């Protein structure tokens, strides 16, 4: 059962890097020379998806649509894990479970924290994109 007290803390002091280096390294290994710009393409796609999914999540939240919240959280969970946004992925998993189990008392704070962490992830992705060659 998910409660507000069982939500894992997201604290930058315990996780100074928003994106897991090992996950990013695994992506890099899929295109070791960088000739196909795989990492750049994945991050660009993630950035666009994040914006779209957060908008849809906000709409679902405003309509109190637990099924849509669950679907958006599930989709964002997987996409975030693939680029190493592990804290965001964990928050999405918790939100997905809370929506599934109709734990409204836990869902609202989870979605608030998810929004904050998504902002941190988006900033990290934009920084990586800005610092990588086009």
PDB file of N, CA and C in Angstrom, residues 23-131:
ATOM      1  N   UNK A  23      23.621   4.595 -17.228  1.00  0.00           N
ATOM      2  CA  UNK A  23      22.580   4.499 -18.260  1.00  0.00           C
ATOM      3  C   UNK A  23      22.975   5.302 -19.495  1.00  0.00           C
ATOM      4  N   UNK A  24      23.515   6.482 -19.283  1.00  0.00           N
ATOM      5  CA  UNK A  24      23.975   7.283 -20.418  1.00  0.00           C
ATOM      6  C   UNK A  24      25.141   6.601 -21.126  1.00  0.00           C
ATOM      7  N   UNK A  25      26.005   5.960 -20.345  1.00  0.00           N
ATOM      8  CA  UNK A  25      27.124   5.220 -20.925  1.00  0.00           C
ATOM      9  C   UNK A  25      26.647   4.054 -21.778  1.00  0.00           C
ATOM     10  N   UNK A  26      25.597   3.381 -21.324  1.00  0.00           N
ATOM     11  CA  UNK A  26      25.040   2.268 -22.104  1.00  0.00           C
ATOM     12  C   UNK A  26      24.482   2.774 -23.427  1.00  0.00           C
ATOM     13  N   UNK A  27      23.844   3.932 -23.403  1.00  0.00           N
ATOM     14  CA  UNK A  27      23.353   4.528 -24.656  1.00  0.00           C
ATOM     15  C   UNK A  27      24.517   4.860 -25.579  1.00  0.00           C
ATOM     16  N   UNK A  28      25.554   5.418 -25.015  1.00  0.00           N
ATOM     17  CA  UNK A  28      26.727   5.794 -25.796  1.00  0.00           C
ATOM     18  C   UNK A  28      27.360   4.570 -26.447  1.00  0.00           C
ATOM     19  N   UNK A  29      27.369   3.446 -25.738  1.00  0.00           N
ATOM     20  CA  UNK A  29      27.974   2.228 -26.282  1.00  0.00           C
ATOM     21  C   UNK A  29      27.217   1.682 -27.493  1.00  0.00           C
ATOM     22  N   UNK A  30      25.961   2.069 -27.641  1.00  0.00           N
ATOM     23  CA  UNK A  30      25.194   1.632 -28.805  1.00  0.00           C
ATOM     24  C   UNK A  30      25.638   2.349 -30.084  1.00  0.00           C
ATOM     25  N   UNK A  31      26.325   3.480 -29.906  1.00  0.00           N
ATOM     26  CA  UNK A  31      26.850   4.270 -31.036  1.00  0.00           C
ATOM     27  C   UNK A  31      28.211   4.815 -30.597  1.00  0.00           C
ATOM     28  N   UNK A  32      29.205   3.921 -30.431  1.00  0.00           N
ATOM     29  CA  UNK A  32      30.472   4.318 -29.813  1.00  0.00           C
ATOM     30  C   UNK A  32      31.210   5.446 -30.517  1.00  0.00           C
ATOM     31  N   UNK A  33      31.101   5.547 -31.821  1.00  0.00           N
ATOM     32  CA  UNK A  33      31.801   6.625 -32.525  1.00  0.00           C
ATOM     33  C   UNK A  33      30.991   7.917 -32.536  1.00  0.00           C
ATOM     34  N   UNK A  34      29.713   7.793 -32.235  1.00  0.00           N
ATOM     35  CA  UNK A  34      28.846   8.972 -32.264  1.00  0.00           C
ATOM     36  C   UNK A  34      28.404   9.357 -33.668  1.00  0.00           C
ATOM     37  N   UNK A  35      28.773   8.540 -34.648  1.00  0.00           N
ATOM     38  CA  UNK A  35      28.466   8.865 -36.042  1.00  0.00           C
ATOM     39  C   UNK A  35      26.968   8.993 -36.300  1.00  0.00           C
ATOM     40  N   UNK A  36      26.182   8.208 -35.599  1.00  0.00           N
ATOM     41  CA  UNK A  36      24.734   8.246 -35.804  1.00  0.00           C
ATOM     42  C   UNK A  36      24.020   9.208 -34.854  1.00  0.00           C
ATOM     43  N   UNK A  37      24.779   9.849 -33.996  1.00  0.00           N
ATOM     44  CA  UNK A  37      24.239  10.793 -33.010  1.00  0.00           C
ATOM     45  C   UNK A  37      23.070  10.195 -32.235  1.00  0.00           C
ATOM     46  N   UNK A  38      23.209   8.928 -31.862  1.00  0.00           N
ATOM     47  CA  UNK A  38      22.142   8.220 -31.168  1.00  0.00           C
ATOM     48  C   UNK A  38      21.766   8.898 -29.854  1.00  0.00           C
ATOM     49  N   UNK A  39      22.751   9.224 -29.041  1.00  0.00           N
ATOM     50  CA  UNK A  39      22.453   9.834 -27.739  1.00  0.00           C
ATOM     51  C   UNK A  39      21.716  11.152 -27.938  1.00  0.00           C
ATOM     52  N   UNK A  40      22.177  11.956 -28.854  1.00  0.00           N
ATOM     53  CA  UNK A  40      21.518  13.241 -29.133  1.00  0.00           C
ATOM     54  C   UNK A  40      20.081  13.021 -29.591  1.00  0.00           C
ATOM     55  N   UNK A  41      19.886  12.055 -30.469  1.00  0.00           N
ATOM     56  CA  UNK A  41      18.533  11.778 -30.975  1.00  0.00           C
ATOM     57  C   UNK A  41      17.622  11.269 -29.860  1.00  0.00           C
ATOM     58  N   UNK A  42      18.145  10.391 -29.023  1.00  0.00           N
ATOM     59  CA  UNK A  42      17.346   9.857 -27.910  1.00  0.00           C
ATOM     60  C   UNK A  42      16.986  10.981 -26.940  1.00  0.00           C
ATOM     61  N   UNK A  43      17.947  11.818 -26.599  1.00  0.00           N
ATOM     62  CA  UNK A  43      17.676  12.918 -25.666  1.00  0.00           C
ATOM     63  C   UNK A  43      16.711  13.942 -26.260  1.00  0.00           C
ATOM     64  N   UNK A  44      16.836  14.211 -27.543  1.00  0.00           N
ATOM     65  CA  UNK A  44      15.921  15.143 -28.208  1.00  0.00           C
ATOM     66  C   UNK A  44      14.501  14.592 -28.198  1.00  0.00           C
ATOM     67  N   UNK A  45      14.378  13.310 -28.496  1.00  0.00           N
ATOM     68  CA  UNK A  45      13.069  12.665 -28.476  1.00  0.00           C
ATOM     69  C   UNK A  45      12.495  12.654 -27.062  1.00  0.00           C
ATOM     70  N   UNK A  46      13.338  12.342 -26.072  1.00  0.00           N
ATOM     71  CA  UNK A  46      12.891  12.324 -24.686  1.00  0.00           C
ATOM     72  C   UNK A  46      12.388  13.704 -24.270  1.00  0.00           C
ATOM     73  N   UNK A  47      13.146  14.739 -24.607  1.00  0.00           N
ATOM     74  CA  UNK A  47      12.766  16.109 -24.247  1.00  0.00           C
ATOM     75  C   UNK A  47      11.377  16.448 -24.799  1.00  0.00           C
ATOM     76  N   UNK A  48      11.131  16.131 -26.056  1.00  0.00           N
ATOM     77  CA  UNK A  48       9.822  16.406 -26.661  1.00  0.00           C
ATOM     78  C   UNK A  48       8.736  15.563 -26.003  1.00  0.00           C
ATOM     79  N   UNK A  49       9.027  14.303 -25.724  1.00  0.00           N
ATOM     80  CA  UNK A  49       8.053  13.425 -25.083  1.00  0.00           C
ATOM     81  C   UNK A  49       7.733  13.874 -23.673  1.00  0.00           C
ATOM     82  N   UNK A  50       8.756  14.315 -22.959  1.00  0.00           N
ATOM     83  CA  UNK A  50       8.554  14.769 -21.587  1.00  0.00           C
ATOM     84  C   UNK A  50       7.570  15.938 -21.556  1.00  0.00           C
ATOM     85  N   UNK A  51       7.773  16.884 -22.437  1.00  0.00           N
ATOM     86  CA  UNK A  51       6.884  18.046 -22.502  1.00  0.00           C
ATOM     87  C   UNK A  51       5.442  17.611 -22.795  1.00  0.00           C
ATOM     88  N   UNK A  52       5.290  16.734 -23.764  1.00  0.00           N
ATOM     89  CA  UNK A  52       3.958  16.250 -24.150  1.00  0.00           C
ATOM     90  C   UNK A  52       3.306  15.455 -23.015  1.00  0.00           C
ATOM     91  N   UNK A  53       4.056  14.531 -22.425  1.00  0.00           N
ATOM     92  CA  UNK A  53       3.504  13.688 -21.363  1.00  0.00           C
ATOM     93  C   UNK A  53       3.149  14.487 -20.115  1.00  0.00           C
ATOM     94  N   UNK A  54       3.965  15.481 -19.779  1.00  0.00           N
ATOM     95  CA  UNK A  54       3.646  16.308 -18.613  1.00  0.00           C
ATOM     96  C   UNK A  54       2.371  17.111 -18.846  1.00  0.00           C
ATOM     97  N   UNK A  55       2.175  17.575 -20.077  1.00  0.00           N
ATOM     98  CA  UNK A  55       0.940  18.271 -20.413  1.00  0.00           C
ATOM     99  C   UNK A  55      -0.264  17.355 -20.287  1.00  0.00           C
ATOM    100  N   UNK A  56      -0.130  16.134 -20.803  1.00  0.00           N
ATOM    101  CA  UNK A  56      -1.223  15.167 -20.714  1.00  0.00           C
ATOM    102  C   UNK A  56      -1.474  14.747 -19.274  1.00  0.00           C
ATOM    103  N   UNK A  57      -0.412  14.648 -18.495  1.00  0.00           N
ATOM    104  CA  UNK A  57      -0.547  14.303 -17.084  1.00  0.00           C
ATOM    105  C   UNK A  57      -1.286  15.409 -16.335  1.00  0.00           C
ATOM    106  N   UNK A  58      -0.972  16.651 -16.642  1.00  0.00           N
ATOM    107  CA  UNK A  58      -1.660  17.776 -16.001  1.00  0.00           C
ATOM    108  C   UNK A  58      -3.147  17.777 -16.353  1.00  0.00           C
ATOM    109  N   UNK A  59      -3.449  17.490 -17.612  1.00  0.00           N
ATOM    110  CA  UNK A  59      -4.860  17.399 -18.028  1.00  0.00           C
ATOM    111  C   UNK A  59      -5.574  16.277 -17.288  1.00  0.00           C
ATOM    112  N   UNK A  60      -4.943  15.119 -17.214  1.00  0.00           N
ATOM    113  CA  UNK A  60      -5.542  13.977 -16.523  1.00  0.00           C
ATOM    114  C   UNK A  60      -5.746  14.290 -15.047  1.00  0.00           C
ATOM    115  N   UNK A  61      -4.785  14.983 -14.464  1.00  0.00           N
ATOM    116  CA  UNK A  61      -4.899  15.350 -13.049  1.00  0.00           C
ATOM    117  C   UNK A  61      -6.046  16.329 -12.843  1.00  0.00           C
ATOM    118  N   UNK A  62      -6.172  17.293 -13.731  1.00  0.00           N
ATOM    119  CA  UNK A  62      -7.248  18.284 -13.615  1.00  0.00           C
ATOM    120  C   UNK A  62      -8.619  17.621 -13.746  1.00  0.00           C
ATOM    121  N   UNK A  63      -8.708  16.565 -14.546  1.00  0.00           N
ATOM    122  CA  UNK A  63      -9.969  15.845 -14.755  1.00  0.00           C
ATOM    123  C   UNK A  63     -10.155  14.705 -13.751  1.00  0.00           C
ATOM    124  N   UNK A  64      -9.174  14.525 -12.872  1.00  0.00           N
ATOM    125  CA  UNK A  64      -9.194  13.438 -11.890  1.00  0.00           C
ATOM    126  C   UNK A  64      -9.368  12.082 -12.582  1.00  0.00           C
ATOM    127  N   UNK A  65      -8.622  11.903 -13.669  1.00  0.00           N
ATOM    128  CA  UNK A  65      -8.690  10.692 -14.484  1.00  0.00           C
ATOM    129  C   UNK A  65      -7.546   9.755 -14.087  1.00  0.00           C
ATOM    130  N   UNK A  66      -7.834   8.869 -13.138  1.00  0.00           N
ATOM    131  CA  UNK A  66      -6.800   7.978 -12.606  1.00  0.00           C
ATOM    132  C   UNK A  66      -6.226   7.059 -13.673  1.00  0.00           C
ATOM    133  N   UNK A  67      -7.054   6.588 -14.593  1.00  0.00           N
ATOM    134  CA  UNK A  67      -6.556   5.700 -15.643  1.00  0.00           C
ATOM    135  C   UNK A  67      -5.557   6.421 -16.546  1.00  0.00           C
ATOM    136  N   UNK A  68      -5.857   7.654 -16.910  1.00  0.00           N
ATOM    137  CA  UNK A  68      -4.933   8.431 -17.746  1.00  0.00           C
ATOM    138  C   UNK A  68      -3.671   8.785 -16.972  1.00  0.00           C
ATOM    139  N   UNK A  69      -3.806   9.126 -15.701  1.00  0.00           N
ATOM    140  CA  UNK A  69      -2.632   9.408 -14.869  1.00  0.00           C
ATOM    141  C   UNK A  69      -1.731   8.177 -14.843  1.00  0.00           C
ATOM    142  N   UNK A  70      -2.331   7.024 -14.638  1.00  0.00           N
ATOM    143  CA  UNK A  70      -1.568   5.785 -14.586  1.00  0.00           C
ATOM    144  C   UNK A  70      -0.843   5.543 -15.909  1.00  0.00           C
ATOM    145  N   UNK A  71      -1.525   5.768 -17.020  1.00  0.00           N
ATOM    146  CA  UNK A  71      -0.915   5.537 -18.331  1.00  0.00           C
ATOM    147  C   UNK A  71       0.247   6.507 -18.580  1.00  0.00           C
ATOM    148  N   UNK A  72       0.058   7.783 -18.263  1.00  0.00           N
ATOM    149  CA  UNK A  72       1.121   8.762 -18.473  1.00  0.00           C
ATOM    150  C   UNK A  72       2.313   8.456 -17.564  1.00  0.00           C
ATOM    151  N   UNK A  73       2.035   8.111 -16.308  1.00  0.00           N
ATOM    152  CA  UNK A  73       3.118   7.783 -15.372  1.00  0.00           C
ATOM    153  C   UNK A  73       3.881   6.551 -15.845  1.00  0.00           C
ATOM    154  N   UNK A  74       3.162   5.559 -16.350  1.00  0.00           N
ATOM    155  CA  UNK A  74       3.809   4.340 -16.844  1.00  0.00           C
ATOM    156  C   UNK A  74       4.728   4.647 -18.030  1.00  0.00           C
ATOM    157  N   UNK A  75       4.225   5.421 -18.960  1.00  0.00           N
ATOM    158  CA  UNK A  75       5.006   5.766 -20.147  1.00  0.00           C
ATOM    159  C   UNK A  75       6.236   6.580 -19.771  1.00  0.00           C
ATOM    160  N   UNK A  76       6.051   7.550 -18.903  1.00  0.00           N
ATOM    161  CA  UNK A  76       7.158   8.398 -18.467  1.00  0.00           C
ATOM    162  C   UNK A  76       8.168   7.607 -17.639  1.00  0.00           C
ATOM    163  N   UNK A  77       7.686   6.637 -16.878  1.00  0.00           N
ATOM    164  CA  UNK A  77       8.574   5.796 -16.066  1.00  0.00           C
ATOM    165  C   UNK A  77       9.588   5.088 -16.956  1.00  0.00           C
ATOM    166  N   UNK A  78       9.109   4.445 -17.995  1.00  0.00           N
ATOM    167  CA  UNK A  78       9.984   3.679 -18.884  1.00  0.00           C
ATOM    168  C   UNK A  78      10.945   4.583 -19.651  1.00  0.00           C
ATOM    169  N   UNK A  79      10.420   5.664 -20.190  1.00  0.00           N
ATOM    170  CA  UNK A  79      11.259   6.581 -20.963  1.00  0.00           C
ATOM    171  C   UNK A  79      12.345   7.189 -20.076  1.00  0.00           C
ATOM    172  N   UNK A  80      11.982   7.541 -18.863  1.00  0.00           N
ATOM    173  CA  UNK A  80      12.944   8.160 -17.945  1.00  0.00           C
ATOM    174  C   UNK A  80      14.041   7.178 -17.545  1.00  0.00           C
ATOM    175  N   UNK A  81      13.658   5.947 -17.296  1.00  0.00           N
ATOM    176  CA  UNK A  81      14.662   4.935 -16.943  1.00  0.00           C
ATOM    177  C   UNK A  81      15.652   4.741 -18.076  1.00  0.00           C
ATOM    178  N   UNK A  82      15.176   4.819 -19.304  1.00  0.00           N
ATOM    179  CA  UNK A  82      16.052   4.560 -20.455  1.00  0.00           C
ATOM    180  C   UNK A  82      17.150   5.601 -20.612  1.00  0.00           C
ATOM    181  N   UNK A  83      16.936   6.811 -20.108  1.00  0.00           N
ATOM    182  CA  UNK A  83      17.987   7.833 -20.199  1.00  0.00           C
ATOM    183  C   UNK A  83      18.704   8.038 -18.870  1.00  0.00           C
ATOM    184  N   UNK A  84      18.335   7.251 -17.867  1.00  0.00           N
ATOM    185  CA  UNK A  84      19.016   7.348 -16.580  1.00  0.00           C
ATOM    186  C   UNK A  84      18.406   8.328 -15.604  1.00  0.00           C
ATOM    187  N   UNK A  85      17.184   8.766 -15.853  1.00  0.00           N
ATOM    188  CA  UNK A  85      16.475   9.643 -14.906  1.00  0.00           C
ATOM    189  C   UNK A  85      15.793   8.737 -13.883  1.00  0.00           C
ATOM    190  N   UNK A  86      16.602   8.124 -13.027  1.00  0.00           N
ATOM    191  CA  UNK A  86      16.123   7.065 -12.147  1.00  0.00           C
ATOM    192  C   UNK A  86      15.207   7.568 -11.045  1.00  0.00           C
ATOM    193  N   UNK A  87      15.480   8.735 -10.491  1.00  0.00           N
ATOM    194  CA  UNK A  87      14.598   9.284  -9.454  1.00  0.00           C
ATOM    195  C   UNK A  87      13.220   9.596 -10.047  1.00  0.00           C
ATOM    196  N   UNK A  88      13.201  10.159 -11.240  1.00  0.00           N
ATOM    197  CA  UNK A  88      11.925  10.447 -11.901  1.00  0.00           C
ATOM    198  C   UNK A  88      11.205   9.144 -12.221  1.00  0.00           C
ATOM    199  N   UNK A  89      11.917   8.153 -12.692  1.00  0.00           N
ATOM    200  CA  UNK A  89      11.313   6.865 -12.994  1.00  0.00           C
ATOM    201  C   UNK A  89      10.687   6.247 -11.737  1.00  0.00           C
ATOM    202  N   UNK A  90      11.375   6.342 -10.606  1.00  0.00           N
ATOM    203  CA  UNK A  90      10.844   5.805  -9.347  1.00  0.00           C
ATOM    204  C   UNK A  90       9.585   6.551  -8.914  1.00  0.00           C
ATOM    205  N   UNK A  91       9.586   7.869  -9.065  1.00  0.00           N
ATOM    206  CA  UNK A  91       8.389   8.645  -8.728  1.00  0.00           C
ATOM    207  C   UNK A  91       7.225   8.274  -9.646  1.00  0.00           C
ATOM    208  N   UNK A  92       7.523   8.050 -10.910  1.00  0.00           N
ATOM    209  CA  UNK A  92       6.482   7.635 -11.860  1.00  0.00           C
ATOM    210  C   UNK A  92       5.914   6.273 -11.470  1.00  0.00           C
ATOM    211  N   UNK A  93       6.779   5.360 -11.063  1.00  0.00           N
ATOM    212  CA  UNK A  93       6.322   4.033 -10.639  1.00  0.00           C
ATOM    213  C   UNK A  93       5.408   4.149  -9.428  1.00  0.00           C
ATOM    214  N   UNK A  94       5.791   4.993  -8.484  1.00  0.00           N
ATOM    215  CA  UNK A  94       4.960   5.180  -7.289  1.00  0.00           C
ATOM    216  C   UNK A  94       3.628   5.842  -7.646  1.00  0.00           C
ATOM    217  N   UNK A  95       3.647   6.803  -8.556  1.00  0.00           N
ATOM    218  CA  UNK A  95       2.410   7.472  -8.980  1.00  0.00           C
ATOM    219  C   UNK A  95       1.523   6.494  -9.735  1.00  0.00           C
ATOM    220  N   UNK A  96       2.128   5.682 -10.583  1.00  0.00           N
ATOM    221  CA  UNK A  96       1.368   4.679 -11.322  1.00  0.00           C
ATOM    222  C   UNK A  96       0.654   3.739 -10.347  1.00  0.00           C
ATOM    223  N   UNK A  97       1.368   3.285  -9.335  1.00  0.00           N
ATOM    224  CA  UNK A  97       0.795   2.359  -8.350  1.00  0.00           C
ATOM    225  C   UNK A  97      -0.290   3.052  -7.526  1.00  0.00           C
ATOM    226  N   UNK A  98      -0.052   4.283  -7.129  1.00  0.00           N
ATOM    227  CA  UNK A  98      -1.046   5.015  -6.343  1.00  0.00           C
ATOM    228  C   UNK A  98      -2.318   5.234  -7.146  1.00  0.00           C
ATOM    229  N   UNK A  99      -2.177   5.529  -8.422  1.00  0.00           N
ATOM    230  CA  UNK A  99      -3.352   5.719  -9.282  1.00  0.00           C
ATOM    231  C   UNK A  99      -4.089   4.398  -9.463  1.00  0.00           C
ATOM    232  N   UNK A 100      -3.358   3.323  -9.614  1.00  0.00           N
ATOM    233  CA  UNK A 100      -3.957   2.003  -9.783  1.00  0.00           C
ATOM    234  C   UNK A 100      -4.753   1.597  -8.545  1.00  0.00           C
ATOM    235  N   UNK A 101      -4.181   1.876  -7.387  1.00  0.00           N
ATOM    236  CA  UNK A 101      -4.806   1.474  -6.124  1.00  0.00           C
ATOM    237  C   UNK A 101      -5.751   2.539  -5.566  1.00  0.00           C
ATOM    238  N   UNK A 102      -5.944   3.624  -6.306  1.00  0.00           N
ATOM    239  CA  UNK A 102      -6.837   4.717  -5.898  1.00  0.00           C
ATOM    240  C   UNK A 102      -6.448   5.297  -4.539  1.00  0.00           C
ATOM    241  N   UNK A 103      -5.153   5.508  -4.345  1.00  0.00           N
ATOM    242  CA  UNK A 103      -4.654   6.143  -3.127  1.00  0.00           C
ATOM    243  C   UNK A 103      -4.528   7.644  -3.379  1.00  0.00           C
ATOM    244  N   UNK A 104      -5.666   8.325  -3.375  1.00  0.00           N
ATOM    245  CA  UNK A 104      -5.680   9.749  -3.696  1.00  0.00           C
ATOM    246  C   UNK A 104      -4.851  10.578  -2.725  1.00  0.00           C
ATOM    247  N   UNK A 105      -4.775  10.157  -1.466  1.00  0.00           N
ATOM    248  CA  UNK A 105      -3.994  10.903  -0.485  1.00  0.00           C
ATOM    249  C   UNK A 105      -2.507  10.876  -0.806  1.00  0.00           C
ATOM    250  N   UNK A 106      -2.038   9.818  -1.430  1.00  0.00           N
ATOM    251  CA  UNK A 106      -0.628   9.719  -1.803  1.00  0.00           C
ATOM    252  C   UNK A 106      -0.370  10.264  -3.205  1.00  0.00           C
ATOM    253  N   UNK A 107      -1.365  10.218  -4.060  1.00  0.00           N
ATOM    254  CA  UNK A 107      -1.170  10.579  -5.456  1.00  0.00           C
ATOM    255  C   UNK A 107      -0.832  12.054  -5.648  1.00  0.00           C
ATOM    256  N   UNK A 108      -1.550  12.932  -4.990  1.00  0.00           N
ATOM    257  CA  UNK A 108      -1.311  14.372  -5.176  1.00  0.00           C
ATOM    258  C   UNK A 108       0.127  14.771  -4.831  1.00  0.00           C
ATOM    259  N   UNK A 109       0.641  14.384  -3.652  1.00  0.00           N
ATOM    260  CA  UNK A 109       2.039  14.759  -3.371  1.00  0.00           C
ATOM    261  C   UNK A 109       3.035  14.093  -4.316  1.00  0.00           C
ATOM    262  N   UNK A 110       2.733  12.878  -4.751  1.00  0.00           N
ATOM    263  CA  UNK A 110       3.606  12.212  -5.710  1.00  0.00           C
ATOM    264  C   UNK A 110       3.665  12.983  -7.023  1.00  0.00           C
ATOM    265  N   UNK A 111       2.513  13.403  -7.502  1.00  0.00           N
ATOM    266  CA  UNK A 111       2.475  14.153  -8.763  1.00  0.00           C
ATOM    267  C   UNK A 111       3.173  15.499  -8.633  1.00  0.00           C
ATOM    268  N   UNK A 112       3.062  16.123  -7.453  1.00  0.00           N
ATOM    269  CA  UNK A 112       3.782  17.384  -7.224  1.00  0.00           C
ATOM    270  C   UNK A 112       5.287  17.158  -7.294  1.00  0.00           C
ATOM    271  N   UNK A 113       5.762  16.118  -6.638  1.00  0.00           N
ATOM    272  CA  UNK A 113       7.194  15.820  -6.627  1.00  0.00           C
ATOM    273  C   UNK A 113       7.667  15.364  -8.002  1.00  0.00           C
ATOM    274  N   UNK A 114       6.821  14.629  -8.694  1.00  0.00           N
ATOM    275  CA  UNK A 114       7.135  14.185 -10.048  1.00  0.00           C
ATOM    276  C   UNK A 114       7.360  15.401 -10.942  1.00  0.00           C
ATOM    277  N   UNK A 115       6.516  16.396 -10.817  1.00  0.00           N
ATOM    278  CA  UNK A 115       6.627  17.622 -11.616  1.00  0.00           C
ATOM    279  C   UNK A 115       7.961  18.332 -11.351  1.00  0.00           C
ATOM    280  N   UNK A 116       8.338  18.416 -10.079  1.00  0.00           N
ATOM    281  CA  UNK A 116       9.600  19.071  -9.718  1.00  0.00           C
ATOM    282  C   UNK A 116      10.791  18.290 -10.284  1.00  0.00           C
ATOM    283  N   UNK A 117      10.767  16.973 -10.097  1.00  0.00           N
ATOM    284  CA  UNK A 117      11.874  16.158 -10.598  1.00  0.00           C
ATOM    285  C   UNK A 117      11.937  16.195 -12.117  1.00  0.00           C
ATOM    286  N   UNK A 118      10.783  16.227 -12.772  1.00  0.00           N
ATOM    287  CA  UNK A 118      10.754  16.324 -14.235  1.00  0.00           C
ATOM    288  C   UNK A 118      11.422  17.612 -14.695  1.00  0.00           C
ATOM    289  N   UNK A 119      11.242  18.681 -13.948  1.00  0.00           N
ATOM    290  CA  UNK A 119      11.918  19.939 -14.277  1.00  0.00           C
ATOM    291  C   UNK A 119      13.426  19.817 -14.170  1.00  0.00           C
ATOM    292  N   UNK A 120      13.890  19.109 -13.153  1.00  0.00           N
ATOM    293  CA  UNK A 120      15.334  18.885 -12.977  1.00  0.00           C
ATOM    294  C   UNK A 120      15.884  18.036 -14.128  1.00  0.00           C
ATOM    295  N   UNK A 121      15.138  17.002 -14.485  1.00  0.00           N
ATOM    296  CA  UNK A 121      15.569  16.121 -15.577  1.00  0.00           C
ATOM    297  C   UNK A 121      15.594  16.893 -16.897  1.00  0.00           C
ATOM    298  N   UNK A 122      14.550  17.657 -17.143  1.00  0.00           N
ATOM    299  CA  UNK A 122      14.491  18.422 -18.384  1.00  0.00           C
ATOM    300  C   UNK A 122      15.673  19.389 -18.484  1.00  0.00           C
ATOM    301  N   UNK A 123      16.010  20.037 -17.385  1.00  0.00           N
ATOM    302  CA  UNK A 123      17.154  20.957 -17.383  1.00  0.00           C
ATOM    303  C   UNK A 123      18.451  20.197 -17.677  1.00  0.00           C
ATOM    304  N   UNK A 124      18.608  19.020 -17.091  1.00  0.00           N
ATOM    305  CA  UNK A 124      19.819  18.222 -17.332  1.00  0.00           C
ATOM    306  C   UNK A 124      19.893  17.767 -18.786  1.00  0.00           C
ATOM    307  N   UNK A 125      18.761  17.365 -19.350  1.00  0.00           N
ATOM    308  CA  UNK A 125      18.727  16.941 -20.749  1.00  0.00           C
ATOM    309  C   UNK A 125      19.063  18.112 -21.662  1.00  0.00           C
ATOM    310  N   UNK A 126      18.482  19.278 -21.384  1.00  0.00           N
ATOM    311  CA  UNK A 126      18.776  20.458 -22.212  1.00  0.00           C
ATOM    312  C   UNK A 126      20.249  20.836 -22.109  1.00  0.00           C
ATOM    313  N   UNK A 127      20.832  20.732 -20.919  1.00  0.00           N
ATOM    314  CA  UNK A 127      22.256  21.021 -20.744  1.00  0.00           C
ATOM    315  C   UNK A 127      23.115  20.065 -21.569  1.00  0.00           C
ATOM    316  N   UNK A 128      22.773  18.780 -21.540  1.00  0.00           N
ATOM    317  CA  UNK A 128      23.524  17.805 -22.339  1.00  0.00           C
ATOM    318  C   UNK A 128      23.398  18.098 -23.829  1.00  0.00           C
ATOM    319  N   UNK A 129      22.195  18.411 -24.251  1.00  0.00           N
ATOM    320  CA  UNK A 129      21.995  18.711 -25.666  1.00  0.00           C
ATOM    321  C   UNK A 129      22.760  19.966 -26.080  1.00  0.00           C
ATOM    322  N   UNK A 130      22.794  20.965 -25.209  1.00  0.00           N
ATOM    323  CA  UNK A 130      23.501  22.213 -25.522  1.00  0.00           C
ATOM    324  C   UNK A 130      25.012  22.010 -25.568  1.00  0.00           C
ATOM    325  N   UNK A 131      25.504  21.043 -24.772  1.00  0.00           N
ATOM    326  CA  UNK A 131      26.959  20.852 -24.721  1.00  0.00           C
ATOM    327  C   UNK A 131      27.474  19.818 -25.712  1.00  0.00           C
TER     328      UNK A 131
END
